[in-house]
mmCIF file of C-alpha atoms in Angstrom:
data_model
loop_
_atom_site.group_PDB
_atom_site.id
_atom_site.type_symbol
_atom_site.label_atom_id
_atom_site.label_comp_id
_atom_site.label_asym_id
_atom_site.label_seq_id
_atom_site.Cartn_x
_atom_site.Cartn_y
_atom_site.Cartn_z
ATOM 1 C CA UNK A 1 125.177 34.870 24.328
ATOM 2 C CA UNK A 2 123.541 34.588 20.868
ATOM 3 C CA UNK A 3 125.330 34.806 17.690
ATOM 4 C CA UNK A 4 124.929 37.621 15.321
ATOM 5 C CA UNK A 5 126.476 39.226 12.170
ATOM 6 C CA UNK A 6 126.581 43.112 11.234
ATOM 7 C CA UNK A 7 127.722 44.830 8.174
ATOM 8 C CA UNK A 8 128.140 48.255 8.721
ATOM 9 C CA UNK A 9 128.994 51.783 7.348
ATOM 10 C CA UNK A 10 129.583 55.363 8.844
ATOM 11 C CA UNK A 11 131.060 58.803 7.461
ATOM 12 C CA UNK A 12 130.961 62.268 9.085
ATOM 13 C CA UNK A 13 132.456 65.512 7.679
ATOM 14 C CA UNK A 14 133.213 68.628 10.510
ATOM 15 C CA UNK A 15 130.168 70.616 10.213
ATOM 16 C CA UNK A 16 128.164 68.033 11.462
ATOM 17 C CA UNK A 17 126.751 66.152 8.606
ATOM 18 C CA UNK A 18 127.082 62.242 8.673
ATOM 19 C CA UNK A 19 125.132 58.812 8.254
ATOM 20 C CA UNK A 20 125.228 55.897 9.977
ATOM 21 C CA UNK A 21 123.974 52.179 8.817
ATOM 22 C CA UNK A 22 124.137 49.301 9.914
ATOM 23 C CA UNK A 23 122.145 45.825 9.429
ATOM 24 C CA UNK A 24 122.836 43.044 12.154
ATOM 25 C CA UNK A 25 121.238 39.184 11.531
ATOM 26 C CA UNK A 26 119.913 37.549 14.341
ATOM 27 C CA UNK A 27 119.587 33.820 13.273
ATOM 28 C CA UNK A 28 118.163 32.982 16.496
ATOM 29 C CA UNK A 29 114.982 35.309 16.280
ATOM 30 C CA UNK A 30 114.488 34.603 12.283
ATOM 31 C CA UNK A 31 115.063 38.599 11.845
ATOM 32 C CA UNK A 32 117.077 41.231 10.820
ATOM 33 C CA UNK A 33 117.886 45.214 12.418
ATOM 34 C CA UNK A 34 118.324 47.492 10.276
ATOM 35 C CA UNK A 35 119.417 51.065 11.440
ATOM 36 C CA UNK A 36 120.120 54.807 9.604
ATOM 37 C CA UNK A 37 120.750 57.361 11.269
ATOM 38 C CA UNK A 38 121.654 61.033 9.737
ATOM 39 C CA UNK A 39 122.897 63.464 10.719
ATOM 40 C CA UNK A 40 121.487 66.947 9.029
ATOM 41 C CA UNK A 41 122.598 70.138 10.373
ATOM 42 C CA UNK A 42 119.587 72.856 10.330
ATOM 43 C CA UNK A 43 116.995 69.773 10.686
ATOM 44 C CA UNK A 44 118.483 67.388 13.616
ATOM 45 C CA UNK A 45 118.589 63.857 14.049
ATOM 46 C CA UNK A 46 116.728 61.261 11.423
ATOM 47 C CA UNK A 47 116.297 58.094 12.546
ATOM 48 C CA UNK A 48 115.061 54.840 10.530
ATOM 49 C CA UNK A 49 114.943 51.678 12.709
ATOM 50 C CA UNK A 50 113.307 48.505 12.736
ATOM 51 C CA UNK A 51 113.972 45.565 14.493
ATOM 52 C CA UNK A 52 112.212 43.461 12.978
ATOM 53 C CA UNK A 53 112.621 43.045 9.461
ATOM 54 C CA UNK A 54 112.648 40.057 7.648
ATOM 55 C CA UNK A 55 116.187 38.393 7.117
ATOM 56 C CA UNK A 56 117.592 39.012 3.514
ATOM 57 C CA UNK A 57 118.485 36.175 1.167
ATOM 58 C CA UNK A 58 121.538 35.145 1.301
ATOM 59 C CA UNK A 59 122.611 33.688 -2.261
ATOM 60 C CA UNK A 60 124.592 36.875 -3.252
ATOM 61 C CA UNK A 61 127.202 38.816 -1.294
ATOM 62 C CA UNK A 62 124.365 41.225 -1.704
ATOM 63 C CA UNK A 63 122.420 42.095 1.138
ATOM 64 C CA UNK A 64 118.314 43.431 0.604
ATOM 65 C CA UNK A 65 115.872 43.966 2.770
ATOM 66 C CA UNK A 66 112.498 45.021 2.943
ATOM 67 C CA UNK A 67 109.896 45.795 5.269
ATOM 68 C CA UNK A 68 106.837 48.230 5.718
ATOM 69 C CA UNK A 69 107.900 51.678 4.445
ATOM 70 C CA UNK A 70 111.637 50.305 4.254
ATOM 71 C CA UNK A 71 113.795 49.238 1.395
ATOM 72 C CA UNK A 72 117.467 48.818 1.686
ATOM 73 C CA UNK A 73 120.591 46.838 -0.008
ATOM 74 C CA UNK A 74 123.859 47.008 0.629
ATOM 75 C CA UNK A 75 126.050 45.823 -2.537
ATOM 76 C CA UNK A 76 129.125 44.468 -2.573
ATOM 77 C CA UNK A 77 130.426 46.054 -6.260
ATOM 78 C CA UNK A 78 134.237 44.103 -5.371
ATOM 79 C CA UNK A 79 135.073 42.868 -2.408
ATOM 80 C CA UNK A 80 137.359 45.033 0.215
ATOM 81 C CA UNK A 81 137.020 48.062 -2.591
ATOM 82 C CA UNK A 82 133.509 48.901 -3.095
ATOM 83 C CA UNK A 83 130.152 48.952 -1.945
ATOM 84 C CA UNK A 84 126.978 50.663 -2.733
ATOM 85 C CA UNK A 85 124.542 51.606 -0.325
ATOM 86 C CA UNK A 86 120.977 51.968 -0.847
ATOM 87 C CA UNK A 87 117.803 53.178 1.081
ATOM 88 C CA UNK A 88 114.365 54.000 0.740
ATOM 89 C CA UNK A 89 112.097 54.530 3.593
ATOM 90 C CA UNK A 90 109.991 56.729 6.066
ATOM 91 C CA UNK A 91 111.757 57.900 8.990
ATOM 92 C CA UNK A 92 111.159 60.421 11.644
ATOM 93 C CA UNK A 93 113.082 63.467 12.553
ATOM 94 C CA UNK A 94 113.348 64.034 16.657
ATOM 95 C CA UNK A 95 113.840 66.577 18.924
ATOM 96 C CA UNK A 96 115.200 65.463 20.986
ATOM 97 C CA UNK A 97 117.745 62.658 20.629
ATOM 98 C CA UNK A 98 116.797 60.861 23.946
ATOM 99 C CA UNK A 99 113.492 60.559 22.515
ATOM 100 C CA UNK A 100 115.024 57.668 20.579
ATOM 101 C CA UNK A 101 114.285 55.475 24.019
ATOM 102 C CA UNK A 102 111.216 57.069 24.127
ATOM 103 C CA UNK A 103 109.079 55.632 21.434
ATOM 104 C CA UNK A 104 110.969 57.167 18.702
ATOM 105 C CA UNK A 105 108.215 59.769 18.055
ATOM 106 C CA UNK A 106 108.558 62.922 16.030
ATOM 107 C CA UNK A 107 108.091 64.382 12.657
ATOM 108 C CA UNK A 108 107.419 61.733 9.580
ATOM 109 C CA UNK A 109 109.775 62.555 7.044
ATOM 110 C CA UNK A 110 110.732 60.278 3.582
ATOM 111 C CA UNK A 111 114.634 58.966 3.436
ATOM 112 C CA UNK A 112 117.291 57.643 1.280
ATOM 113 C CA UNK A 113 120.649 57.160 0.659
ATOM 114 C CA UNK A 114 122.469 56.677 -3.172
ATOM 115 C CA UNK A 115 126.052 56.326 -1.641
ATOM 116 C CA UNK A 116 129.152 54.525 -2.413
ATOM 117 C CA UNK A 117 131.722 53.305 -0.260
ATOM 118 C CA UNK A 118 135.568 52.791 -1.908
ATOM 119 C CA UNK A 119 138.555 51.641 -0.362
ATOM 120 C CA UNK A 120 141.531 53.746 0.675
ATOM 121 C CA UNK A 121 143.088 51.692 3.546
ATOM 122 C CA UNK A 122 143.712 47.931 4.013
ATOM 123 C CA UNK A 123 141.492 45.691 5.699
ATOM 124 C CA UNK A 124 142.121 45.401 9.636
ATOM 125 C CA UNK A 125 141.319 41.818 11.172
ATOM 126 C CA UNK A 126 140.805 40.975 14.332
ATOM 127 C CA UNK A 127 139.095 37.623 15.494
ATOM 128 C CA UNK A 128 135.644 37.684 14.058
ATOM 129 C CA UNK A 129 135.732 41.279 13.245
ATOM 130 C CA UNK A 130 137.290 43.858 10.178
ATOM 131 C CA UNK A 131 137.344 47.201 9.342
ATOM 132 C CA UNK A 132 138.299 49.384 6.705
ATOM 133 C CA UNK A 133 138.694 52.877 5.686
ATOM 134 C CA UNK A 134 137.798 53.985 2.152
ATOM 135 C CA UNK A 135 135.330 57.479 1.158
ATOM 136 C CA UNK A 136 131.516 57.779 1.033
ATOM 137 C CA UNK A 137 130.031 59.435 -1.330
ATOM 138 C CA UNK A 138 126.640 60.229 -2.924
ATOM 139 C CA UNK A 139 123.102 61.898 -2.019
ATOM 140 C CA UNK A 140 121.223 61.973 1.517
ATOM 141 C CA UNK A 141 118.118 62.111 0.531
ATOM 142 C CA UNK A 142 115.183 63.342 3.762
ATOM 143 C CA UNK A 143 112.111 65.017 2.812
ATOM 144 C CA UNK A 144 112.643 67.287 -0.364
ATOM 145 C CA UNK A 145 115.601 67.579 0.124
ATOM 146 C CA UNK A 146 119.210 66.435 -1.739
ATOM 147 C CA UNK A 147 122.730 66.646 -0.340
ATOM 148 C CA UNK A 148 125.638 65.845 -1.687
ATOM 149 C CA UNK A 149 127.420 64.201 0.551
ATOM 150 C CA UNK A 150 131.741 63.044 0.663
ATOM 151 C CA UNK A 151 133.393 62.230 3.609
ATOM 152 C CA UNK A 152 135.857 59.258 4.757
ATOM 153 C CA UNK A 153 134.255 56.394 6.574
ATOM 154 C CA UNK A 154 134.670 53.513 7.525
ATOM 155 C CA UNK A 155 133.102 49.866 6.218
ATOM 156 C CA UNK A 156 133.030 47.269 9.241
ATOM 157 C CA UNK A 157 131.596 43.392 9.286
ATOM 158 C CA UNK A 158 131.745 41.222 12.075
ATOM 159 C CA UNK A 159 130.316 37.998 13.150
ATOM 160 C CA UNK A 160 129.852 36.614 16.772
ATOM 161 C CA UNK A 161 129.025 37.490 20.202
ATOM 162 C CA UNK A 162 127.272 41.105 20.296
ATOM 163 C CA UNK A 163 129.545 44.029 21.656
ATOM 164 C CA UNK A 164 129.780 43.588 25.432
ATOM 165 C CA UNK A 165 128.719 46.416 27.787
ATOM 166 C CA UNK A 166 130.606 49.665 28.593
ATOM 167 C CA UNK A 167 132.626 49.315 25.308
ATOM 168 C CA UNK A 168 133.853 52.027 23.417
ATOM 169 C CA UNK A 169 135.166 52.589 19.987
ATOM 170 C CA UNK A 170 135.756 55.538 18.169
ATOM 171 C CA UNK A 171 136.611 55.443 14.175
ATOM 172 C CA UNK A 172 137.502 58.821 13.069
ATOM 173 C CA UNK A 173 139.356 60.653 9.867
ATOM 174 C CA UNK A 174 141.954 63.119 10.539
ATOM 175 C CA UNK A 175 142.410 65.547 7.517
ATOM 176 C CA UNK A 176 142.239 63.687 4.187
ATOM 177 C CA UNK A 177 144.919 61.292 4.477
ATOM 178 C CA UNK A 178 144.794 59.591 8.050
ATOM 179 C CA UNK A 179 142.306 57.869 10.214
ATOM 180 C CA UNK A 180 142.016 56.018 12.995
ATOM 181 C CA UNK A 181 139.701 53.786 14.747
ATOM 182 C CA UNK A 182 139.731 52.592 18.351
ATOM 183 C CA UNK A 183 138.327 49.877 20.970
ATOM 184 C CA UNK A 184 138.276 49.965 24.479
ATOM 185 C CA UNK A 185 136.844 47.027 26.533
ATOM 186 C CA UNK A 186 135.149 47.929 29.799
ATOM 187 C CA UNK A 187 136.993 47.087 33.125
ATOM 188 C CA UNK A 188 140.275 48.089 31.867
ATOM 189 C CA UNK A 189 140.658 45.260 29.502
ATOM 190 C CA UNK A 190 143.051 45.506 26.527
ATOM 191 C CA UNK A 191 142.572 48.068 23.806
ATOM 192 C CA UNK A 192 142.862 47.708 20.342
ATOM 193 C CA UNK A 193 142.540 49.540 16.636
ATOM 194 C CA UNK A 194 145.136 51.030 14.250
ATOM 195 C CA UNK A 195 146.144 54.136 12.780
ATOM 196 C CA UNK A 196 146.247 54.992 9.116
ATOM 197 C CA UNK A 197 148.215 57.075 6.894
ATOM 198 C CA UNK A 198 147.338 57.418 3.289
ATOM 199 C CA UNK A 199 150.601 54.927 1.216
ATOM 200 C CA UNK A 200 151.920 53.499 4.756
ATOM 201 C CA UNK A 201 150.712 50.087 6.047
ATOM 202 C CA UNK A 202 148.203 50.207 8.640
ATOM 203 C CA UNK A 203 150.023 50.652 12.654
ATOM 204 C CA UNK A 204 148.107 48.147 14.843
ATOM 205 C CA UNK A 205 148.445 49.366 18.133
ATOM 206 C CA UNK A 206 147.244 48.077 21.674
ATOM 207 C CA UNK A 207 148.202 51.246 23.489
ATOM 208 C CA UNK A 208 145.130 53.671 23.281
ATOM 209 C CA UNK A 209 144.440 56.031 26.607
ATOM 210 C CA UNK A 210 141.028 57.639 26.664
ATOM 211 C CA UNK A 211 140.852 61.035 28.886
ATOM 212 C CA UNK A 212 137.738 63.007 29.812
ATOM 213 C CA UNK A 213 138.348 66.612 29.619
ATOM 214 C CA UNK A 214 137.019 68.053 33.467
ATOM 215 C CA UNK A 215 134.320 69.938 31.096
ATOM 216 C CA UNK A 216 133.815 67.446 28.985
ATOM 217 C CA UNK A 217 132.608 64.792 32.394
ATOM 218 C CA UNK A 218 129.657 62.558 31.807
ATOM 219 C CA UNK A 219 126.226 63.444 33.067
ATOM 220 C CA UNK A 220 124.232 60.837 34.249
ATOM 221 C CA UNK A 221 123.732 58.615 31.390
ATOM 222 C CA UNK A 222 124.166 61.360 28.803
ATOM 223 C CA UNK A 223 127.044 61.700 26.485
ATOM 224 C CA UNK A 224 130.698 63.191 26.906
ATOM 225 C CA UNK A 225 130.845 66.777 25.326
ATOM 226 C CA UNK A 226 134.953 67.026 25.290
ATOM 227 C CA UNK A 227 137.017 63.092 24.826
ATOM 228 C CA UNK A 228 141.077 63.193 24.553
ATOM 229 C CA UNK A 229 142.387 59.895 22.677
ATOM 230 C CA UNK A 230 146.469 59.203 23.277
ATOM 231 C CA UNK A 231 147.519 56.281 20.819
ATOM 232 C CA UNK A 232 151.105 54.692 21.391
ATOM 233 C CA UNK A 233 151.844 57.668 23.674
ATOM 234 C CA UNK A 234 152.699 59.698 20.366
ATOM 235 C CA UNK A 235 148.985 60.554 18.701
ATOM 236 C CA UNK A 236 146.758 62.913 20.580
ATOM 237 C CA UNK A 237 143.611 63.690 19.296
ATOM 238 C CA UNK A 238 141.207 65.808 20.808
ATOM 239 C CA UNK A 239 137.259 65.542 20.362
ATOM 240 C CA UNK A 240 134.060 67.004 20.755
ATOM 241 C CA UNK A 241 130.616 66.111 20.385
ATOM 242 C CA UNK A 242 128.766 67.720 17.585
ATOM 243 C CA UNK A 243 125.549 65.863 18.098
ATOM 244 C CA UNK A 244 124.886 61.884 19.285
ATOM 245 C CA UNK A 245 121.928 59.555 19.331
ATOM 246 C CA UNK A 246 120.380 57.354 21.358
ATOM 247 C CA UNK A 247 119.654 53.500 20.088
ATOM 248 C CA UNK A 248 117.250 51.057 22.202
ATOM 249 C CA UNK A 249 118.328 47.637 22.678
ATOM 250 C CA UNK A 250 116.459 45.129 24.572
ATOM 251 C CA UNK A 251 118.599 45.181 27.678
ATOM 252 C CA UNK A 252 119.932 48.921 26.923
ATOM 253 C CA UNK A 253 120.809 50.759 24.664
ATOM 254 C CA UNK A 254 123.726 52.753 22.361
ATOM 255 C CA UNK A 255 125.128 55.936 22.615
ATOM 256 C CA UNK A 256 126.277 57.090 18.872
ATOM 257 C CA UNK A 257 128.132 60.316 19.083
ATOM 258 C CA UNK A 258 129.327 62.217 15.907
ATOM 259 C CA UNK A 259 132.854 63.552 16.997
ATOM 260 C CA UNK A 260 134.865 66.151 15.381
ATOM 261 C CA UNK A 261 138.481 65.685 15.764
ATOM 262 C CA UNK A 262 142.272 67.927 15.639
ATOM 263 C CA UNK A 263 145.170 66.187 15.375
ATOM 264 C CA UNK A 264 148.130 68.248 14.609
ATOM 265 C CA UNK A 265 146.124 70.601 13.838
ATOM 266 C CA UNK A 266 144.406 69.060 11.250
ATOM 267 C CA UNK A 267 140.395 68.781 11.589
ATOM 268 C CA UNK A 268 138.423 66.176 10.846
ATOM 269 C CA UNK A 269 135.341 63.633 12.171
ATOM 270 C CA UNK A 270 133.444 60.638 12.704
ATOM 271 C CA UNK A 271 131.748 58.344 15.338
ATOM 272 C CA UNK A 272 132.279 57.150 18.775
ATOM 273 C CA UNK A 273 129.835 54.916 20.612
ATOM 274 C CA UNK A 274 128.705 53.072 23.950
ATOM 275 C CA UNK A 275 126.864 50.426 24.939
ATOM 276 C CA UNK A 276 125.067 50.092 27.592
ATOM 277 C CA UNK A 277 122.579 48.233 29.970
ATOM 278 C CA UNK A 278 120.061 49.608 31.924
ATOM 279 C CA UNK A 279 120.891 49.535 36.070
#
């Protein structure tokens, strides 16, 4: 399978709101995806995507890119603590979310994002891939519109094979001062993630059970409305779906659900996705 590299950055709060990004390199093809996806209560789902946007240069940790009615730049302020996050485009806002597999039409609508990204939680390594937890905050910017926008989030980058199929990870804050974020491999295969808590080390764990409520059963292809995470037997975190999209990929696509989350009775969010291939 090819090679690629993604940087990436998401942050959801409980009533709904949250933002997505994410820019992926494929050397092989000489281009660049770039995705954002918000998520505005009252107006829906806005999507910017292009798949083919011209690779940015890489002399800087910085990363720019730029394409017909889309500017963007993610910039690495200090490495592991801070990032800014930049956007200027046109977008659309859809319906419906499955119309993202179906040409991606709806309402033109101008975007951007003035964010920062700052660490609260150590890195977390694994093979090619790390993650981090730190808080988002800044403006979403779609049509007229400003909103101020603060939330935890987490920062990813990884390099290598593209995510196989029927994965699942989920990265979610719980209150203010813990997180977590989760991988399971399709066909049973090991899990992996960690658990934060704000001034404790990070707890890797490899023991994560994923339940689906009886209510909460997929449909077809669609997305699960209730999920019930168990970490190391001790953590249980329920989650519902407060509204998802749908991402086309050459041989599939991604489900991108924004969850909220209570854990010991504390609330809070974030984002749980799927890939998948078409039968």
């Amino acid at each position: 399978m090819p090679r690629t590299e993604t940087w990436g950055f998401g942050a959801a709060r409980p009533d709904g709101t949250g933002v997505l990004v994410r820019l992926t390199l494929h050397p092989e093809h000489g281009v660049a995806w770039y995705w954002a996806y918000l998520f505005v209560p009252g107006l829906g789902l806005v999507v910017v995507r292009d798949h083919e946007v011209p690779p940015p240069r890489r002399t800087t940790p910085d990363l720019e890119v730029r394409a017909e009615a889309l500017w963007a730049e993610l910039v690495c302020e200090v490495p592991a603590e801070h990032w800014g996050i930049g956007l200027e485009a046109f977008g659309v806002v859809l319906d419906d979310p499955w119309d993202g597999l179906r040409g991606e039409l709806g309402t033109r609508i101008a975007v951007g994002l003035d964010l920062e990204w700052e660490h609260l939680a150590p890195e977390y390594r694994a093979a090619d891939r790390e993650h981090q937890f730190g808080r988002v905050h800044g403006e979403l910017l779609v049509g007229r519109d400003r909103i101020p926008f603060d939330a935890l989030g987490t920062r990813e980058h990884a390099a290598g094979q593209p995510p196989p199929t029927g994965r699942h990870r989920a990265a979610f804050a719980i209150g203010d001062e813990r997180a977590a974020d989760l991988a399971l491999d399709a066909g049973g295969g090991p899990a992996r993630g960690y658990v934060w808590q704000l001034g404790e080390p990070l707890r890797i764990t490899d023991r994560v059970a994923l339940e689906l409520r009886p209510e909460g059963a997929e449909a077809g292809s669609g997305v699960p409305a209730f999920l019930r995470y168990v970490v190391d037997g001790k953590l249980e975190v329920e989650a519902e779906t407060a509204a998802f999209a749908a991402v086309p990929l050459p041989s599939g696509h991604v489900l991108l659900a924004l969850i909220r989350v209570v854990a010991d009775d504390a609330p809070g969010a974030g984002f749980a996705e799927w890939v998948r291939t078409r039968p």
